[in-house]
Amino acid sequence: MLKIEQHVSLQHHNTLALPSFAENFCRVSTESDLSEALSWSRQHRLPITLLGGGSNVVLARDLSGLVVQMAIPGIELVSEEQDQRVVRVGAGENWHQLVLNTIEQGWFGLENLSLIPGLTGAAPIQNIGAYGVELSQHFLSLEAIHLATGEQRVMNASECQFGYRDSIFKQSGRDQYAITAITFVLSSKMDLCLDYPALQKALDGIDESELTAKRVSDAVCGIRRSKLPSPEDIPNVGSFFKNPVVSKEQAETLRQQHPQLVGYHQVDGREKLAAGWLVEQAGWKGFNQQGVGVHQQQSLVLVNSGGTGVALLSLASDIQASVADKFGVSLEIEPRVYS
Ligand code: FAD
Ligand code: EPU
């Protein structure tokens, strides 16, 4: 039987370690637990908030209603045809452990996404990406339960409307579905994506014949550990803002004023600017105030050293205002904010 607890602290359930309480809390390990939780919330007319590993949420208030932590396990090889490996994974599987598991099986595709915190079920929400690869490139479909009706849905990639740190689940489908499983298409044939400059540099000097998914994963982990603070040491949610995508003309104008501007050309002709550079240039690197601050090495990472969600959002808003003022560029918050 599903255990629903009252007034549960969420401080250990969010990687910013923000103080927040769930009015009611449960952990669901099966689809039947999930339907029981949905019936309970409907019966009590209470809203539902879904939580995975809490590595992309800003809890600036207590969560009323029922907080459901998704813990449905399972990694299953669905089919193998020629080089293609189709793998179905439960929403509650730890993302990095899944990546390591696929590497051990000899399946290529997810290695560049090593060491991203959180659970598999949350990965489609912002179409996680790193080091030249996005989830959408290896995604076949997902299974979800529509929260209001309890109806089961299977959605393919185009229905998920994936974009850069974006999907239908951040837009029209926000808070409407519980993702229960994801099906990936991987490859048993060596198929590495080594375009990202920092990754190329880390693998420089290694003979091509010695390259493996494990080697790429280790290199990605090495870069990440050198750049990003671990939430266990310094509570954070990774990048706090998306990298803003601006027109070619705006990027050119900015570059005339700021020749060091860091940006990446997009296939549509626009340019994605490094928000970390903009925040650093606006003078925020290492700034601290009211128990919250900007990381010393990576200005895109906001950190909590004993503050509140409200203080963190106030800092974020000051940063947005100063970047808009200095560069005329607006920064969009990346994690999901509950305020
Ligand atoms: P949570 O934070 O628990 O939830 C995030 C959102 O998804 C919430 O709105 C929640 O309601 C919803 N949600 C969660 N599970 C489900 C579900 N099963 N069904 C429906 N909705 C759900 N992200 C990247 O893309 N690339 C990176 O390189 C990266 N690096 C990071 C580094 C650090 C140090 C940290 C702390 C975070 C980083 N992130 C990165 C962000 C984060 O790890 C990802 O967004 C991750 O997918 C969040 O997973 P989670 O389980 O913690 O989600
Ligand atoms: N930079 C600065 N100052 C800073 C931080 C960065 O000048 O304080 C410059 C760097 O020198 C570099 C550029 O900005 O030239 C980009 O920095 P980095 O390589 O660290 O990557 P990022 O753009 O900050 C993005 C993702 C990360 C992802 C990495 C690798 C976003 C919002 N962030 O970071 O994702 O891991 O690339 O692909 O797209 C996350 O989403 O939480 C996340 C960590």
Short mmCIF file of C-alpha atoms and ligand atoms in Angstrom, two decimals:
data_model
loop_
_atom_site.label_atom_id
_atom_site.label_comp_id
_atom_site.label_asym_id
_atom_site.label_seq_id
_atom_site.Cartn_x
_atom_site.Cartn_y
_atom_site.Cartn_z
CA MET A 1 0.00 0.00 0.00
CA LEU A 2 1.20 3.51 -0.89
CA LYS A 3 2.66 5.44 2.04
CA ILE A 4 1.74 9.13 2.06
CA GLU A 5 3.54 11.23 4.66
CA GLN A 6 2.67 14.72 5.86
CA HIS A 7 4.88 17.80 6.24
CA VAL A 8 8.03 16.29 4.74
CA SER A 9 11.21 18.35 4.40
CA LEU A 10 12.41 18.59 0.80
CA GLN A 11 15.84 19.97 1.71
CA HIS A 12 17.48 16.62 0.89
CA HIS A 13 15.30 16.20 -2.19
CA ASN A 14 16.65 19.24 -4.08
CA THR A 15 20.31 19.73 -5.03
CA LEU A 16 20.17 23.43 -4.10
CA ALA A 17 19.33 22.19 -0.56
CA LEU A 18 16.71 24.91 -0.27
CA PRO A 19 14.48 24.72 2.77
CA SER A 20 10.98 23.73 1.68
CA PHE A 21 8.27 21.35 2.90
CA ALA A 22 5.84 19.13 1.04
CA GLU A 23 2.34 19.19 2.53
CA ASN A 24 2.05 15.50 1.52
CA PHE A 25 4.80 13.32 0.05
CA CYS A 26 5.05 9.85 -1.46
CA ARG A 27 7.52 7.82 -3.46
CA VAL A 28 6.12 5.70 -6.28
CA SER A 29 8.00 2.58 -7.41
CA THR A 30 5.35 1.05 -9.66
CA GLU A 31 2.70 2.29 -12.09
CA SER A 32 0.04 1.04 -9.72
CA ASP A 33 1.55 3.18 -6.88
CA LEU A 34 1.37 6.12 -9.27
CA SER A 35 -2.32 5.55 -10.08
CA GLU A 36 -3.03 5.21 -6.36
CA ALA A 37 -1.28 8.55 -5.74
CA LEU A 38 -3.25 10.19 -8.57
CA SER A 39 -6.58 8.83 -7.22
CA TRP A 40 -5.68 10.06 -3.72
CA SER A 41 -4.92 13.57 -4.99
CA ARG A 42 -8.13 13.66 -7.05
CA GLN A 43 -10.17 12.42 -4.10
CA HIS A 44 -8.69 15.13 -1.85
CA ARG A 45 -8.78 17.73 -4.67
CA LEU A 46 -5.08 18.45 -4.20
CA PRO A 47 -2.54 19.48 -6.84
CA ILE A 48 0.37 17.18 -7.71
CA THR A 49 4.03 18.13 -8.05
CA LEU A 50 6.36 15.54 -9.56
CA LEU A 51 9.92 15.25 -8.42
CA GLY A 52 12.87 13.23 -9.71
CA GLY A 53 16.31 13.88 -8.21
CA GLY A 54 15.53 17.56 -7.57
CA SER A 55 18.55 18.72 -9.60
CA ASN A 56 16.64 21.19 -11.75
CA VAL A 57 14.14 22.78 -9.38
CA VAL A 58 14.20 25.99 -7.36
CA LEU A 59 11.96 25.53 -4.33
CA ALA A 60 11.19 29.07 -3.22
CA ARG A 61 8.09 28.06 -1.24
CA ASP A 62 6.50 25.06 0.43
CA LEU A 63 4.70 22.70 -1.96
CA SER A 64 1.04 22.28 -1.12
CA GLY A 65 -0.90 19.22 -2.27
CA LEU A 66 0.96 15.98 -3.01
CA VAL A 67 4.62 15.75 -4.02
CA VAL A 68 5.25 12.50 -5.88
CA GLN A 69 8.80 11.26 -6.20
CA MET A 70 9.14 9.11 -9.31
CA ALA A 71 11.09 5.93 -8.51
CA ILE A 72 9.88 3.39 -11.10
CA PRO A 73 12.91 1.18 -11.94
CA GLY A 74 13.90 -1.00 -14.89
CA ILE A 75 16.29 -1.23 -17.82
CA GLU A 76 15.16 -3.63 -20.55
CA LEU A 77 16.56 -4.43 -24.01
CA VAL A 78 13.43 -4.37 -26.16
CA SER A 79 14.92 -5.32 -29.50
CA GLU A 80 18.20 -5.78 -31.34
CA GLU A 81 18.24 -5.55 -35.08
CA GLN A 82 21.57 -5.32 -36.82
CA ASP A 83 23.44 -2.52 -34.98
CA GLN A 84 20.36 -0.99 -33.42
CA ARG A 85 19.62 -1.51 -29.72
CA VAL A 86 16.22 -0.37 -28.46
CA VAL A 87 16.22 0.06 -24.69
CA ARG A 88 13.28 0.88 -22.40
CA VAL A 89 14.13 2.56 -19.10
CA GLY A 90 11.96 3.30 -16.04
CA ALA A 91 11.60 6.94 -14.99
CA GLY A 92 13.20 6.27 -11.60
CA GLU A 93 16.56 5.02 -12.90
CA ASN A 94 19.50 7.27 -12.00
CA TRP A 95 20.63 8.94 -15.23
CA HIS A 96 24.40 8.58 -14.82
CA GLN A 97 24.09 4.93 -13.71
CA LEU A 98 22.01 4.31 -16.84
CA VAL A 99 24.73 5.87 -19.01
CA LEU A 100 27.39 3.67 -17.35
CA ASN A 101 25.16 0.63 -17.77
CA THR A 102 24.72 1.25 -21.52
CA ILE A 103 28.48 1.69 -21.90
CA GLU A 104 29.11 -1.62 -20.12
CA GLN A 105 26.67 -3.33 -22.49
CA GLY A 106 28.66 -1.97 -25.45
CA TRP A 107 25.89 0.38 -26.59
CA PHE A 108 26.88 3.78 -28.00
CA GLY A 109 24.93 7.03 -27.80
CA LEU A 110 24.66 8.34 -24.26
CA GLU A 111 28.36 8.63 -23.31
CA ASN A 112 28.56 12.42 -23.83
CA LEU A 113 25.69 12.80 -21.35
CA SER A 114 27.69 11.22 -18.52
CA LEU A 115 27.47 12.65 -15.00
CA ILE A 116 24.33 14.73 -15.52
CA PRO A 117 22.54 14.49 -12.17
CA GLY A 118 18.94 13.41 -11.76
CA LEU A 119 16.66 10.61 -12.90
CA THR A 120 15.81 9.31 -16.36
CA GLY A 121 12.14 10.40 -16.22
CA ALA A 122 13.13 14.07 -16.03
CA ALA A 123 15.59 13.91 -18.94
CA PRO A 124 12.99 14.74 -21.64
CA ILE A 125 11.60 17.72 -19.69
CA GLN A 126 14.42 20.01 -20.80
CA ASN A 127 15.87 17.62 -23.40
CA ILE A 128 19.12 17.30 -21.45
CA GLY A 129 22.25 18.07 -23.39
CA ALA A 130 26.00 18.27 -22.95
CA TYR A 131 29.24 18.06 -24.91
CA GLY A 132 27.59 18.07 -28.34
CA VAL A 133 24.76 15.58 -27.72
CA GLU A 134 21.12 16.04 -26.74
CA LEU A 135 18.75 13.38 -25.41
CA SER A 136 16.48 13.88 -28.47
CA GLN A 137 19.17 12.35 -30.74
CA HIS A 138 18.77 8.94 -29.11
CA PHE A 139 15.12 9.16 -28.10
CA LEU A 140 12.44 6.92 -29.61
CA SER A 141 9.38 7.46 -27.40
CA LEU A 142 8.13 7.89 -23.87
CA GLU A 143 5.25 6.57 -21.84
CA ALA A 144 3.34 9.01 -19.70
CA ILE A 145 0.21 9.20 -17.58
CA HIS A 146 -2.03 12.20 -18.08
CA LEU A 147 -2.42 13.51 -14.52
CA ALA A 148 -5.97 14.83 -14.84
CA THR A 149 -7.52 11.74 -16.45
CA GLY A 150 -5.11 8.91 -15.56
CA GLU A 151 -4.99 8.03 -19.27
CA GLN A 152 -1.79 6.41 -20.59
CA ARG A 153 -0.04 8.00 -23.59
CA VAL A 154 2.92 7.09 -25.75
CA MET A 155 4.65 10.09 -27.32
CA ASN A 156 7.26 10.06 -30.07
CA ALA A 157 10.05 12.62 -30.54
CA SER A 158 8.06 14.99 -32.71
CA GLU A 159 5.15 14.98 -30.24
CA CYS A 160 7.62 15.89 -27.48
CA GLN A 161 8.63 19.03 -29.47
CA PHE A 162 12.24 18.91 -28.33
CA GLY A 163 14.40 22.02 -28.61
CA TYR A 164 17.45 23.46 -26.84
CA ARG A 165 16.64 22.91 -23.13
CA ASP A 166 13.01 22.71 -24.18
CA SER A 167 10.10 20.33 -24.83
CA ILE A 168 6.32 20.24 -24.75
CA PHE A 169 6.66 19.49 -21.01
CA LYS A 170 7.97 23.03 -20.44
CA GLN A 171 5.29 24.53 -22.70
CA SER A 172 1.70 23.43 -23.32
CA GLY A 173 2.19 20.08 -21.54
CA ARG A 174 3.68 21.62 -18.40
CA ASP A 175 2.55 19.82 -15.22
CA GLN A 176 0.16 17.64 -17.20
CA TYR A 177 2.00 14.32 -17.47
CA ALA A 178 3.96 11.90 -15.31
CA ILE A 179 6.60 10.29 -17.49
CA THR A 180 6.89 6.64 -16.45
CA ALA A 181 9.37 5.20 -19.00
CA ILE A 182 11.55 6.23 -21.92
CA THR A 183 12.65 4.17 -24.91
CA PHE A 184 16.04 4.96 -26.45
CA VAL A 185 17.65 3.92 -29.72
CA LEU A 186 21.33 3.15 -29.24
CA SER A 187 23.92 1.50 -31.43
CA SER A 188 26.19 -1.48 -30.93
CA LYS A 189 28.49 -0.05 -33.59
CA MET A 190 31.14 2.49 -32.61
CA ASP A 191 29.46 5.82 -33.16
CA LEU A 192 31.12 8.61 -31.21
CA CYS A 193 30.34 12.32 -31.29
CA LEU A 194 33.58 14.19 -30.69
CA ASP A 195 32.80 17.60 -32.20
CA TYR A 196 32.67 19.57 -28.95
CA PRO A 197 35.98 21.51 -28.71
CA ALA A 198 36.62 20.86 -24.99
CA LEU A 199 36.05 17.15 -25.55
CA GLN A 200 38.35 17.08 -28.58
CA LYS A 201 41.02 18.77 -26.50
CA ALA A 202 40.63 16.30 -23.63
CA LEU A 203 41.00 13.36 -26.05
CA ASP A 204 43.84 14.92 -27.99
CA GLY A 205 46.77 12.55 -28.37
CA ILE A 206 44.71 9.37 -27.94
CA ASP A 207 44.97 7.09 -30.94
CA GLU A 208 41.64 6.68 -32.76
CA SER A 209 41.89 2.90 -32.44
CA GLU A 210 41.92 3.27 -28.66
CA LEU A 211 38.79 5.39 -28.48
CA THR A 212 35.83 3.77 -26.73
CA ALA A 213 32.55 5.01 -25.24
CA LYS A 214 34.12 4.52 -21.80
CA ARG A 215 37.05 6.75 -22.72
CA VAL A 216 34.69 9.46 -23.96
CA SER A 217 32.59 9.13 -20.80
CA ASP A 218 35.70 9.40 -18.61
CA ALA A 219 36.83 12.50 -20.54
CA VAL A 220 33.38 14.12 -20.16
CA CYS A 221 33.39 13.30 -16.42
CA GLY A 222 36.87 14.83 -16.11
CA ILE A 223 35.83 18.08 -17.82
CA ARG A 224 32.63 18.30 -15.79
CA ARG A 225 34.43 17.71 -12.47
CA SER A 226 36.95 20.46 -13.33
CA LYS A 227 34.25 22.98 -14.25
CA LEU A 228 31.08 22.30 -12.31
CA PRO A 229 30.76 22.16 -8.52
CA SER A 230 29.27 18.94 -7.20
CA PRO A 231 25.95 19.65 -5.43
CA GLU A 232 27.16 17.54 -2.47
CA ASP A 233 29.96 20.05 -1.91
CA ILE A 234 28.20 23.25 -3.00
CA PRO A 235 24.43 23.05 -3.52
CA ASN A 236 23.46 24.10 -7.09
CA VAL A 237 21.32 23.15 -10.10
CA GLY A 238 24.00 23.36 -12.80
CA SER A 239 23.45 26.21 -15.27
CA PHE A 240 20.96 28.65 -13.81
CA PHE A 241 20.28 30.42 -17.13
CA LYS A 242 19.95 29.12 -20.69
CA ASN A 243 22.53 30.29 -23.18
CA PRO A 244 20.62 33.02 -25.08
CA VAL A 245 20.19 32.61 -28.83
CA VAL A 246 20.36 35.96 -30.66
CA SER A 247 20.19 37.07 -34.29
CA LYS A 248 23.36 37.22 -36.40
CA GLU A 249 23.01 41.02 -36.55
CA GLN A 250 22.72 41.38 -32.78
CA ALA A 251 25.74 39.12 -32.25
CA GLU A 252 27.78 41.18 -34.75
CA THR A 253 26.83 44.46 -33.09
CA LEU A 254 27.71 43.05 -29.67
CA ARG A 255 31.03 41.71 -30.97
CA GLN A 256 32.00 45.16 -32.24
CA GLN A 257 31.51 46.50 -28.71
CA HIS A 258 32.90 43.38 -26.96
CA PRO A 259 35.43 41.61 -29.22
CA GLN A 260 35.88 38.78 -26.65
CA LEU A 261 32.17 37.81 -26.78
CA VAL A 262 31.82 34.00 -26.68
CA GLY A 263 29.20 32.58 -29.05
CA TYR A 264 28.46 29.53 -31.16
CA HIS A 265 26.94 29.67 -34.67
CA GLN A 266 23.65 27.83 -35.05
CA VAL A 267 22.45 26.03 -38.17
CA ASP A 268 19.68 28.62 -38.63
CA GLY A 269 22.25 31.44 -38.82
CA ARG A 270 21.64 32.74 -35.31
CA GLU A 271 24.23 32.67 -32.54
CA LYS A 272 24.07 31.06 -29.10
CA LEU A 273 25.94 33.25 -26.61
CA ALA A 274 27.75 31.87 -23.57
CA ALA A 275 25.62 33.17 -20.71
CA GLY A 276 28.46 32.41 -18.28
CA TRP A 277 30.65 34.90 -20.11
CA LEU A 278 27.91 37.57 -20.07
CA VAL A 279 27.33 37.07 -16.32
CA GLU A 280 31.07 37.17 -15.58
CA GLN A 281 31.55 40.33 -17.67
CA ALA A 282 28.66 41.95 -15.82
CA GLY A 283 30.81 41.53 -12.70
CA TRP A 284 28.99 38.74 -10.85
CA LYS A 285 31.62 36.00 -10.66
CA GLY A 286 32.11 34.97 -7.00
CA PHE A 287 29.47 37.40 -5.73
CA ASN A 288 27.71 36.40 -2.47
CA GLN A 289 24.74 37.86 -0.65
CA GLN A 290 22.27 36.53 1.93
CA GLY A 291 23.61 32.96 1.81
CA VAL A 292 23.39 32.68 -1.98
CA GLY A 293 25.90 33.51 -4.69
CA VAL A 294 27.59 33.04 -8.05
CA HIS A 295 30.17 30.28 -8.31
CA GLN A 296 33.83 31.35 -8.29
CA GLN A 297 34.79 29.42 -11.46
CA GLN A 298 31.53 29.16 -13.44
CA SER A 299 29.34 32.27 -13.39
CA LEU A 300 26.39 30.39 -14.89
CA VAL A 301 26.09 28.35 -11.71
CA LEU A 302 24.29 29.97 -8.79
CA VAL A 303 25.03 28.39 -5.42
CA ASN A 304 23.30 28.16 -2.07
CA SER A 305 25.35 28.33 1.11
CA GLY A 306 22.46 28.57 3.56
CA GLY A 307 20.07 31.04 1.94
CA THR A 308 16.52 30.73 0.70
CA GLY A 309 14.85 30.28 -2.67
CA VAL A 310 13.53 33.82 -2.42
CA ALA A 311 17.08 35.21 -1.94
CA LEU A 312 18.32 33.11 -4.85
CA LEU A 313 15.57 34.36 -7.19
CA SER A 314 16.25 37.94 -6.11
CA LEU A 315 19.94 37.46 -7.03
CA ALA A 316 18.92 35.88 -10.36
CA SER A 317 16.70 38.84 -11.12
CA ASP A 318 19.54 41.33 -10.32
CA ILE A 319 21.83 39.36 -12.67
CA GLN A 320 19.20 39.37 -15.44
CA ALA A 321 18.74 43.14 -15.06
CA SER A 322 22.46 43.89 -15.18
CA VAL A 323 23.09 41.63 -18.22
CA ALA A 324 20.13 43.23 -20.01
CA ASP A 325 21.49 46.65 -19.13
CA LYS A 326 25.08 45.95 -20.24
CA PHE A 327 24.44 43.78 -23.31
CA GLY A 328 20.76 44.23 -24.19
CA VAL A 329 20.37 40.42 -23.88
CA SER A 330 17.69 38.78 -21.76
CA LEU A 331 18.59 35.66 -19.80
CA GLU A 332 15.98 32.98 -19.25
CA ILE A 333 16.07 30.88 -16.07
CA GLU A 334 16.74 27.22 -16.93
CA PRO A 335 15.51 25.20 -13.88
CA ARG A 336 11.84 24.94 -12.94
CA VAL A 337 10.95 27.62 -10.40
CA TYR A 338 8.30 27.03 -7.71
CA SER A 339 7.65 30.49 -6.23
P1 FAD B 1 13.91 17.30 -11.03
O1 FAD B 1 14.77 18.45 -10.68
O2 FAD B 1 13.42 16.46 -9.93
O3 FAD B 1 12.66 17.83 -11.87
C1 FAD B 1 12.83 18.78 -12.89
C2 FAD B 1 11.45 19.05 -13.53
O4 FAD B 1 11.00 17.86 -14.17
C3 FAD B 1 10.37 19.39 -12.51
O5 FAD B 1 9.51 20.33 -13.09
C4 FAD B 1 9.62 18.07 -12.29
O6 FAD B 1 8.26 18.26 -11.95
C5 FAD B 1 9.73 17.42 -13.65
N1 FAD B 1 9.79 15.95 -13.58
C6 FAD B 1 10.73 15.20 -12.96
N2 FAD B 1 10.49 13.88 -13.17
C7 FAD B 1 9.38 13.81 -13.94
C8 FAD B 1 8.63 12.73 -14.51
N3 FAD B 1 8.98 11.46 -14.34
N4 FAD B 1 7.52 13.03 -15.24
C9 FAD B 1 7.15 14.32 -15.45
N5 FAD B 1 7.82 15.38 -14.93
C10 FAD B 1 8.92 15.13 -14.20
N6 FAD B 1 21.15 19.50 -17.45
C11 FAD B 1 21.54 19.38 -18.73
O7 FAD B 1 20.69 19.36 -19.65
N7 FAD B 1 22.85 19.30 -19.07
C12 FAD B 1 23.83 19.33 -18.16
O8 FAD B 1 25.00 19.24 -18.50
C13 FAD B 1 23.46 19.45 -16.79
N8 FAD B 1 24.41 19.52 -15.83
C14 FAD B 1 24.04 19.67 -14.53
C15 FAD B 1 25.06 19.72 -13.57
C16 FAD B 1 24.74 19.87 -12.23
C17 FAD B 1 25.84 19.93 -11.21
C18 FAD B 1 23.37 19.92 -11.83
C19 FAD B 1 23.02 20.02 -10.38
C20 FAD B 1 22.36 19.87 -12.79
C21 FAD B 1 22.69 19.75 -14.16
N9 FAD B 1 21.71 19.69 -15.16
C22 FAD B 1 22.08 19.54 -16.47
C23 FAD B 1 20.28 19.82 -14.82
C24 FAD B 1 19.60 18.50 -14.35
O9 FAD B 1 20.54 17.56 -13.96
C25 FAD B 1 18.71 17.92 -15.44
O10 FAD B 1 17.74 18.85 -15.85
C26 FAD B 1 18.01 16.62 -14.99
O11 FAD B 1 17.35 16.03 -16.08
C27 FAD B 1 17.00 16.87 -13.87
O12 FAD B 1 16.60 15.61 -13.38
P2 FAD B 1 15.90 15.44 -11.95
O13 FAD B 1 15.46 14.03 -11.83
O14 FAD B 1 16.78 15.93 -10.88
O15 FAD B 1 14.64 16.41 -12.13
N1 EPU B 2 32.55 31.21 -19.50
C1 EPU B 2 33.10 32.38 -19.02
N2 EPU B 2 32.92 32.66 -17.70
C2 EPU B 2 32.23 31.84 -16.86
C3 EPU B 2 31.68 30.65 -17.37
C4 EPU B 2 31.85 30.35 -18.72
O1 EPU B 2 33.72 33.15 -19.73
O2 EPU B 2 32.14 32.17 -15.69
C5 EPU B 2 32.79 30.87 -20.91
C6 EPU B 2 33.77 29.70 -21.02
O3 EPU B 2 35.08 30.13 -21.00
C7 EPU B 2 33.40 29.07 -22.32
C8 EPU B 2 31.91 29.36 -22.44
O4 EPU B 2 31.61 30.39 -21.50
O5 EPU B 2 34.08 29.69 -23.36
C9 EPU B 2 31.02 28.14 -22.23
O6 EPU B 2 31.24 27.60 -20.95
P1 EPU B 2 31.08 26.02 -20.66
O7 EPU B 2 31.88 25.25 -21.63
O8 EPU B 2 31.36 25.82 -19.21
O9 EPU B 2 29.59 25.69 -21.02
P2 EPU B 2 28.24 26.46 -20.72
O10 EPU B 2 27.75 27.06 -21.99
O11 EPU B 2 28.38 27.35 -19.54
C10 EPU B 2 26.64 24.49 -21.35
C11 EPU B 2 25.42 23.88 -20.74
C12 EPU B 2 25.83 22.89 -19.66
C13 EPU B 2 26.63 21.76 -20.34
C14 EPU B 2 27.88 22.38 -21.01
C15 EPU B 2 28.62 21.37 -21.85
C16 EPU B 2 23.59 25.45 -20.90
C17 EPU B 2 22.74 26.47 -20.22
N3 EPU B 2 24.57 24.91 -20.17
O12 EPU B 2 27.30 25.23 -20.32
O13 EPU B 2 24.65 22.31 -19.11
O14 EPU B 2 27.04 20.81 -19.41
O15 EPU B 2 27.47 23.46 -21.90
O16 EPU B 2 27.86 21.03 -22.97
O17 EPU B 2 23.35 25.15 -22.08
C18 EPU B 2 23.03 22.59 -17.37
O18 EPU B 2 22.17 22.68 -18.26
O19 EPU B 2 22.73 22.63 -16.16
C19 EPU B 2 24.43 22.43 -17.74
C20 EPU B 2 25.41 22.36 -16.84
#
